């Protein structure tokens, strides 16, 4: 209770009850249901023990049921490693066992095993994603340790994806993790990668996002970009070929002028000398929100925040920025591509 208000639940599903006459019967009903009860038992409790009329009893039970304030008996089992996540899925009204099974059957390919790759891989593996493929051609450097938290000083000089695979496996031995120390620079490299349920790109090579998008749209591969723009944590759009907008549908990034080659060359030369700042907490924000979208998409609970948009959290101002990424029927990349996704989840909540 806060002031003259009783709150049912917490977080975004909480509901304020200001009618003081309902407070005691609601709390008594919640207490009665702290052990498994049928609906009919609850109604009898309200009408018989608390002497409420039938309509009021029905209304109170409905209030608790409709707001997802009640969870099925045995939803929480502390012996189950995923039990606290199960409660989270129930918040979205999804059957947690079904979500967990979908995650266990899922395969995510991570292109980039730096700060974002570290955290996304760990989040997905510990959440129960069944298969991870890690791709990166870099070695661990001392200057990575401010944000690539799965690496230690002893790992400096070792291939990033192999160290990450080792660390992820230590955290969930049920996750099948494969590591490939290889560069991805063209369509041939992309075509050689395994097909996955979702490709997450956190590598920052120039031109890689457009390359991946072209390949993904043509092959029906779902994909998600995650990055930082200096102090802004950025993720999206989650591209579902044939269903959502793709990377090229709307202008998402700046480009040198096409009609002034000299100026374009100058800009390219200046940019080539630029080393982007990277900050641990900004990496963490981008990774966390992107990983949640991956879990939503693969687990089938809630709606990914990055569908048809690219989202940025401004870490200094704490504001949310978004770029629309709706499908353009004239998009040069995806307009003529036909939907190739056969997974029924492809269209769920994607519009
Ligand atoms: Zn497009």
Coordinates of C-alpha atoms and ligand atoms in Angstrom, one line a residue:
X1 CA 0.0 0.0 0.0
X2 CA 1.1 3.5 -0.7
X3 CA -1.0 6.4 0.7
X4 CA -4.7 5.6 0.0
X5 CA -3.9 3.0 -2.7
X6 CA -3.4 -0.7 -2.7
X7 CA -1.2 -2.0 -5.5
X8 CA -1.6 -5.4 -7.0
X9 CA 1.6 -6.8 -8.5
X10 CA 4.8 -5.0 -9.3
X11 CA 6.4 -3.4 -12.4
X12 CA 4.5 -2.7 -15.6
X13 CA 1.6 -5.0 -14.6
X14 CA 0.9 -3.4 -11.3
X15 CA -2.7 -2.2 -10.8
X16 CA -3.9 0.4 -8.3
X17 CA -7.0 -0.4 -6.3
X18 CA -8.4 2.7 -4.7
X19 CA -11.7 1.3 -3.4
X20 CA -10.9 0.6 0.2
X21 CA -13.8 -1.8 0.5
X22 CA -12.0 -4.2 -1.8
X23 CA -8.7 -4.2 0.0
X24 CA -9.3 -6.7 2.8
X25 CA -11.2 -9.3 0.7
X26 CA -8.5 -9.0 -2.0
X27 CA -5.6 -9.5 0.4
X28 CA -7.5 -12.4 2.1
X29 CA -8.1 -13.9 -1.3
X30 CA -4.4 -13.6 -2.2
X31 CA -3.5 -15.2 1.1
X32 CA -6.0 -18.0 0.5
X33 CA -4.4 -18.6 -2.9
X34 CA -0.9 -18.7 -1.7
X35 CA -1.4 -22.5 -1.7
X36 CA -2.8 -24.0 -4.9
X37 CA -6.6 -23.5 -5.2
X38 CA -9.2 -24.0 -7.9
X39 CA -11.3 -21.2 -9.1
X40 CA -14.4 -22.7 -7.6
X41 CA -12.6 -23.1 -4.2
X42 CA -11.7 -19.4 -4.3
X43 CA -15.3 -18.4 -5.1
X44 CA -16.6 -20.5 -2.2
X45 CA -14.0 -18.9 0.1
X46 CA -15.3 -15.5 -0.8
X47 CA -19.0 -16.2 -0.7
X48 CA -19.0 -18.6 2.3
X49 CA -16.1 -17.5 4.5
X50 CA -16.1 -13.8 3.7
X51 CA -19.8 -13.5 3.1
X52 CA -19.5 -11.7 -0.3
X53 CA -22.3 -11.8 -2.8
X54 CA -21.6 -13.9 -5.9
X55 CA -21.2 -11.0 -8.3
X56 CA -18.6 -9.3 -6.1
X57 CA -16.8 -12.7 -5.6
X58 CA -16.6 -13.2 -9.4
X59 CA -15.3 -9.7 -9.9
X60 CA -12.5 -10.1 -7.3
X61 CA -11.3 -13.5 -8.8
X62 CA -11.4 -12.0 -12.3
X63 CA -9.4 -9.0 -11.1
X64 CA -6.6 -11.3 -9.9
X65 CA -6.8 -13.6 -12.9
X66 CA -6.9 -10.9 -15.6
X67 CA -3.9 -8.9 -14.4
X68 CA -1.6 -12.0 -14.3
X69 CA -1.2 -11.5 -10.6
X70 CA -1.7 -15.3 -10.1
X71 CA 0.8 -17.8 -11.4
X72 CA 0.0 -21.5 -12.0
X73 CA 1.0 -23.8 -9.1
X74 CA 4.5 -25.2 -9.4
X75 CA 5.6 -22.4 -11.7
X76 CA 8.5 -21.7 -9.4
X77 CA 10.8 -24.6 -8.6
X78 CA 14.1 -23.5 -7.0
X79 CA 15.8 -26.7 -8.2
X80 CA 15.2 -25.7 -11.8
X81 CA 18.0 -23.4 -13.0
X82 CA 15.6 -21.4 -15.2
X83 CA 12.9 -21.0 -12.5
X84 CA 13.3 -17.2 -12.0
X85 CA 13.2 -16.6 -15.7
X86 CA 10.1 -18.8 -15.9
X87 CA 8.3 -16.3 -13.6
X88 CA 9.4 -13.5 -15.9
X89 CA 7.8 -15.3 -18.9
X90 CA 4.6 -15.9 -17.0
X91 CA 4.4 -12.1 -16.6
X92 CA 3.9 -11.9 -20.4
X93 CA 1.1 -14.5 -20.2
X94 CA 3.2 -17.2 -21.8
X95 CA 3.6 -20.8 -20.7
X96 CA 7.1 -20.8 -19.3
X97 CA 7.8 -24.5 -20.2
X98 CA 6.9 -23.7 -23.8
X99 CA 9.2 -20.7 -23.8
X100 CA 12.1 -22.7 -22.3
X101 CA 11.6 -25.5 -24.9
X102 CA 11.7 -23.0 -27.8
X103 CA 14.9 -21.5 -26.4
X104 CA 16.5 -24.9 -26.0
X105 CA 15.6 -25.7 -29.6
X106 CA 17.1 -22.4 -30.9
X107 CA 20.4 -21.6 -32.5
X108 CA 22.0 -18.2 -32.4
X109 CA 25.0 -17.2 -34.5
X110 CA 27.0 -14.3 -33.0
X111 CA 29.2 -12.4 -35.5
X112 CA 31.6 -10.5 -33.2
X113 CA 32.8 -11.6 -29.8
X114 CA 33.9 -8.3 -28.3
X115 CA 32.1 -6.4 -25.5
X116 CA 28.6 -6.9 -26.8
X117 CA 29.3 -10.4 -28.1
X118 CA 30.6 -11.4 -24.6
X119 CA 27.5 -10.3 -22.8
X120 CA 24.9 -11.4 -25.4
X121 CA 26.5 -14.9 -25.6
X122 CA 26.5 -15.2 -21.8
X123 CA 23.0 -14.0 -21.4
X124 CA 21.6 -16.3 -24.1
X125 CA 23.5 -19.4 -22.9
X126 CA 22.6 -18.9 -19.3
X127 CA 18.9 -18.4 -20.3
X128 CA 18.9 -21.8 -22.0
X129 CA 19.4 -21.1 -25.7
X130 CA 20.4 -24.5 -27.0
X131 CA 23.1 -23.7 -29.6
X132 CA 25.5 -20.8 -30.0
X133 CA 27.9 -20.3 -32.9
X134 CA 30.6 -17.7 -32.2
X135 CA 32.6 -16.1 -35.0
X136 CA 35.4 -13.6 -34.6
X137 CA 39.0 -13.4 -36.0
X138 CA 40.4 -11.2 -33.2
X139 CA 42.6 -12.0 -30.3
X140 CA 42.1 -10.7 -26.8
X141 CA 44.0 -7.5 -26.1
X142 CA 44.6 -5.8 -22.7
X143 CA 42.6 -2.8 -23.8
X144 CA 39.5 -5.1 -24.2
X145 CA 39.2 -5.9 -20.5
X146 CA 37.2 -2.7 -19.6
X147 CA 34.1 -4.2 -21.3
X148 CA 34.8 -7.8 -22.6
X149 CA 34.2 -9.2 -19.1
X150 CA 34.5 -12.9 -19.9
X151 CA 38.2 -12.4 -20.8
X152 CA 40.9 -12.3 -18.2
X153 CA 44.5 -11.0 -18.2
X154 CA 45.6 -14.6 -18.8
X155 CA 43.6 -14.7 -22.0
X156 CA 45.5 -11.8 -23.7
X157 CA 46.7 -13.1 -27.1
X158 CA 44.2 -15.9 -27.3
X159 CA 41.4 -16.1 -30.0
X160 CA 38.4 -14.3 -28.6
X161 CA 35.8 -16.7 -29.8
X162 CA 37.6 -19.7 -28.3
X163 CA 38.0 -18.1 -24.9
X164 CA 34.4 -17.0 -25.0
X165 CA 33.2 -20.5 -25.9
X166 CA 35.2 -21.9 -23.0
X167 CA 33.7 -19.3 -20.6
X168 CA 30.1 -19.7 -21.8
X169 CA 30.3 -23.5 -21.6
X170 CA 31.5 -23.2 -18.0
X171 CA 28.3 -21.2 -17.2
X172 CA 25.9 -23.6 -19.0
X173 CA 27.3 -27.0 -20.0
X174 CA 24.0 -27.8 -21.7
X175 CA 24.6 -25.1 -24.3
X176 CA 26.3 -26.4 -27.5
X177 CA 28.9 -23.8 -28.3
X178 CA 31.0 -23.8 -31.5
X179 CA 33.7 -21.2 -32.2
X180 CA 35.2 -20.2 -35.5
X181 CA 38.2 -17.9 -35.7
X182 CA 37.6 -16.5 -39.1
X183 CA 37.1 -13.2 -40.8
X184 CA 33.8 -12.3 -42.5
X185 CA 34.4 -9.8 -45.2
X186 CA 32.2 -10.8 -48.2
X187 CA 29.2 -12.7 -49.3
X188 CA 31.2 -15.9 -49.7
X189 CA 32.3 -15.7 -46.0
X190 CA 28.7 -15.1 -45.0
X191 CA 27.3 -18.0 -47.1
X192 CA 29.8 -20.3 -45.4
X193 CA 28.4 -19.6 -42.0
X194 CA 25.8 -21.9 -40.5
X195 CA 22.2 -21.1 -40.9
X196 CA 20.7 -20.1 -37.6
X197 CA 17.4 -19.0 -36.1
X198 CA 18.9 -15.6 -35.5
X199 CA 22.1 -13.9 -36.6
X200 CA 23.3 -11.3 -34.1
X201 CA 25.9 -8.9 -35.5
X202 CA 28.0 -6.9 -33.1
X203 CA 31.2 -6.7 -35.2
X204 CA 32.0 -3.2 -36.3
X205 CA 33.8 -3.7 -39.6
X206 CA 32.9 -0.9 -42.1
X207 CA 30.2 -2.0 -44.5
X208 CA 29.4 -5.2 -42.6
X209 CA 25.8 -4.4 -41.7
X210 CA 24.8 -3.8 -45.3
X211 CA 26.7 -6.9 -46.4
X212 CA 24.9 -9.0 -43.8
X213 CA 21.5 -7.4 -44.6
X214 CA 21.8 -8.2 -48.4
X215 CA 22.8 -11.8 -47.6
X216 CA 20.1 -12.2 -44.9
X217 CA 17.3 -10.8 -47.0
X218 CA 18.3 -13.1 -49.9
X219 CA 18.6 -16.2 -47.8
X220 CA 15.7 -15.6 -45.4
X221 CA 18.0 -15.3 -42.4
X222 CA 16.7 -13.3 -39.5
X223 CA 19.2 -10.9 -38.0
X224 CA 19.7 -8.2 -35.5
X225 CA 22.4 -5.5 -35.2
X226 CA 23.7 -4.4 -31.8
X227 CA 26.3 -1.6 -31.3
X228 CA 27.2 1.6 -29.6
X229 CA 27.6 5.0 -31.2
X230 CA 30.1 6.5 -28.7
X231 CA 27.8 7.1 -25.7
X232 CA 24.6 5.7 -27.2
X233 CA 23.6 2.1 -26.8
X234 CA 22.0 1.0 -30.0
X235 CA 20.1 -2.1 -31.1
X236 CA 17.8 -3.0 -34.0
X237 CA 16.2 -3.3 -36.3
X238 CA 15.3 -6.9 -35.8
X239 CA 15.1 -7.9 -39.5
X240 CA 12.6 -10.7 -40.3
X241 CA 13.0 -11.1 -44.1
X242 CA 9.7 -10.8 -45.9
X243 CA 7.9 -9.5 -42.8
X244 CA 9.6 -6.5 -41.3
X245 CA 11.7 -3.6 -42.7
X246 CA 15.3 -4.4 -43.5
X247 CA 18.5 -2.4 -42.9
X248 CA 18.1 -0.7 -46.3
X249 CA 14.4 0.2 -46.1
X250 CA 14.9 3.5 -44.3
X251 CA 18.1 5.6 -44.0
X252 CA 19.6 4.5 -40.7
X253 CA 23.3 5.7 -41.0
X254 CA 25.2 8.5 -42.7
X255 CA 27.1 8.0 -45.9
X256 CA 29.7 10.1 -47.8
X257 CA 28.1 12.1 -50.7
X258 CA 27.7 10.0 -53.8
X259 CA 27.9 13.1 -56.1
X260 CA 31.2 14.5 -54.8
X261 CA 33.9 11.8 -55.0
X262 CA 36.7 14.1 -53.8
X263 CA 34.8 15.0 -50.7
X264 CA 33.8 11.4 -50.2
X265 CA 37.4 10.3 -50.4
X266 CA 38.4 13.0 -47.9
X267 CA 35.7 11.9 -45.4
X268 CA 36.8 8.3 -45.8
X269 CA 40.5 9.3 -45.1
X270 CA 39.5 11.2 -42.0
X271 CA 37.2 8.5 -40.7
X272 CA 39.9 5.8 -41.3
X273 CA 42.0 7.6 -38.6
X274 CA 39.2 7.5 -36.1
X275 CA 39.2 5.0 -33.2
X276 CA 35.7 4.8 -31.7
X277 CA 35.5 5.1 -27.9
X278 CA 34.0 2.1 -26.2
X279 CA 32.6 2.0 -22.7
X280 CA 31.8 -1.0 -20.5
X281 CA 28.4 0.3 -19.2
X282 CA 27.3 1.4 -22.7
X283 CA 28.2 -2.0 -24.0
X284 CA 26.2 -3.5 -21.2
X285 CA 23.0 -1.5 -21.9
X286 CA 23.1 -2.3 -25.6
X287 CA 23.8 -6.0 -24.9
X288 CA 21.1 -6.4 -22.3
X289 CA 18.3 -4.9 -24.3
X290 CA 19.3 -6.7 -27.5
X291 CA 19.6 -10.0 -25.7
X292 CA 16.1 -9.5 -24.2
X293 CA 14.8 -9.0 -27.7
X294 CA 16.5 -12.1 -28.9
X295 CA 14.9 -14.1 -26.0
X296 CA 11.5 -12.6 -26.8
X297 CA 11.8 -13.5 -30.4
X298 CA 13.1 -17.0 -30.0
X299 CA 11.1 -17.8 -26.8
X300 CA 7.9 -16.3 -28.2
X301 CA 7.0 -14.1 -25.2
X302 CA 6.3 -10.4 -25.4
X303 CA 7.1 -8.4 -28.5
X304 CA 10.7 -7.5 -29.4
X305 CA 11.3 -3.7 -29.0
X306 CA 13.4 -3.5 -32.1
X307 CA 10.8 -4.7 -34.6
X308 CA 10.7 -2.2 -37.4
X309 CA 12.9 0.3 -35.6
X310 CA 16.4 1.0 -34.4
X311 CA 16.5 2.1 -30.8
X312 CA 19.2 4.1 -29.0
X313 CA 19.6 4.7 -25.3
X314 CA 21.5 8.0 -24.7
X315 CA 23.6 7.2 -21.7
X316 CA 24.3 10.8 -20.7
X317 CA 20.8 12.2 -21.0
X318 CA 19.0 8.9 -20.3
X319 CA 16.7 9.5 -23.2
X320 CA 15.4 7.0 -25.8
X321 CA 15.9 7.7 -29.4
X322 CA 14.4 5.7 -32.3
X323 CA 14.8 5.5 -36.0
X324 CA 11.8 4.1 -37.9
X325 CA 12.7 1.0 -40.0
X326 CA 9.4 0.1 -41.4
X327 CA 9.3 -1.8 -44.6
X328 CA 9.6 0.2 -47.8
X329 CA 7.8 -1.4 -50.8
X330 CA 10.4 0.2 -53.1
X331 CA 13.5 -0.9 -51.0
X332 CA 16.2 -1.8 -53.4
X333 CA 17.3 -4.7 -51.2
X334 CA 14.1 -6.4 -50.0
X335 CA 11.2 -5.2 -52.2
X336 CA 11.4 -8.1 -54.5
X337 CA 12.5 -10.7 -52.0
X338 CA 9.7 -13.1 -51.2
X339 CA 9.1 -14.3 -47.6
X340 CA 11.2 -17.4 -47.1
X341 CA 10.7 -17.9 -43.4
X342 CA 8.6 -21.0 -42.8
X343 CA 8.8 -20.8 -39.0
X344 CA 5.3 -20.0 -37.8
X345 CA 6.9 -17.6 -35.3
X346 CA 8.0 -15.5 -38.3
X347 CA 4.8 -13.5 -38.3
X348 CA 3.9 -13.6 -34.7
X349 CA 3.9 -10.1 -33.3
X350 CA 6.0 -8.9 -36.1
X351 CA 3.7 -6.2 -37.6
Ligands
LIG1 ZN1 14.3 -3.3 -47.2

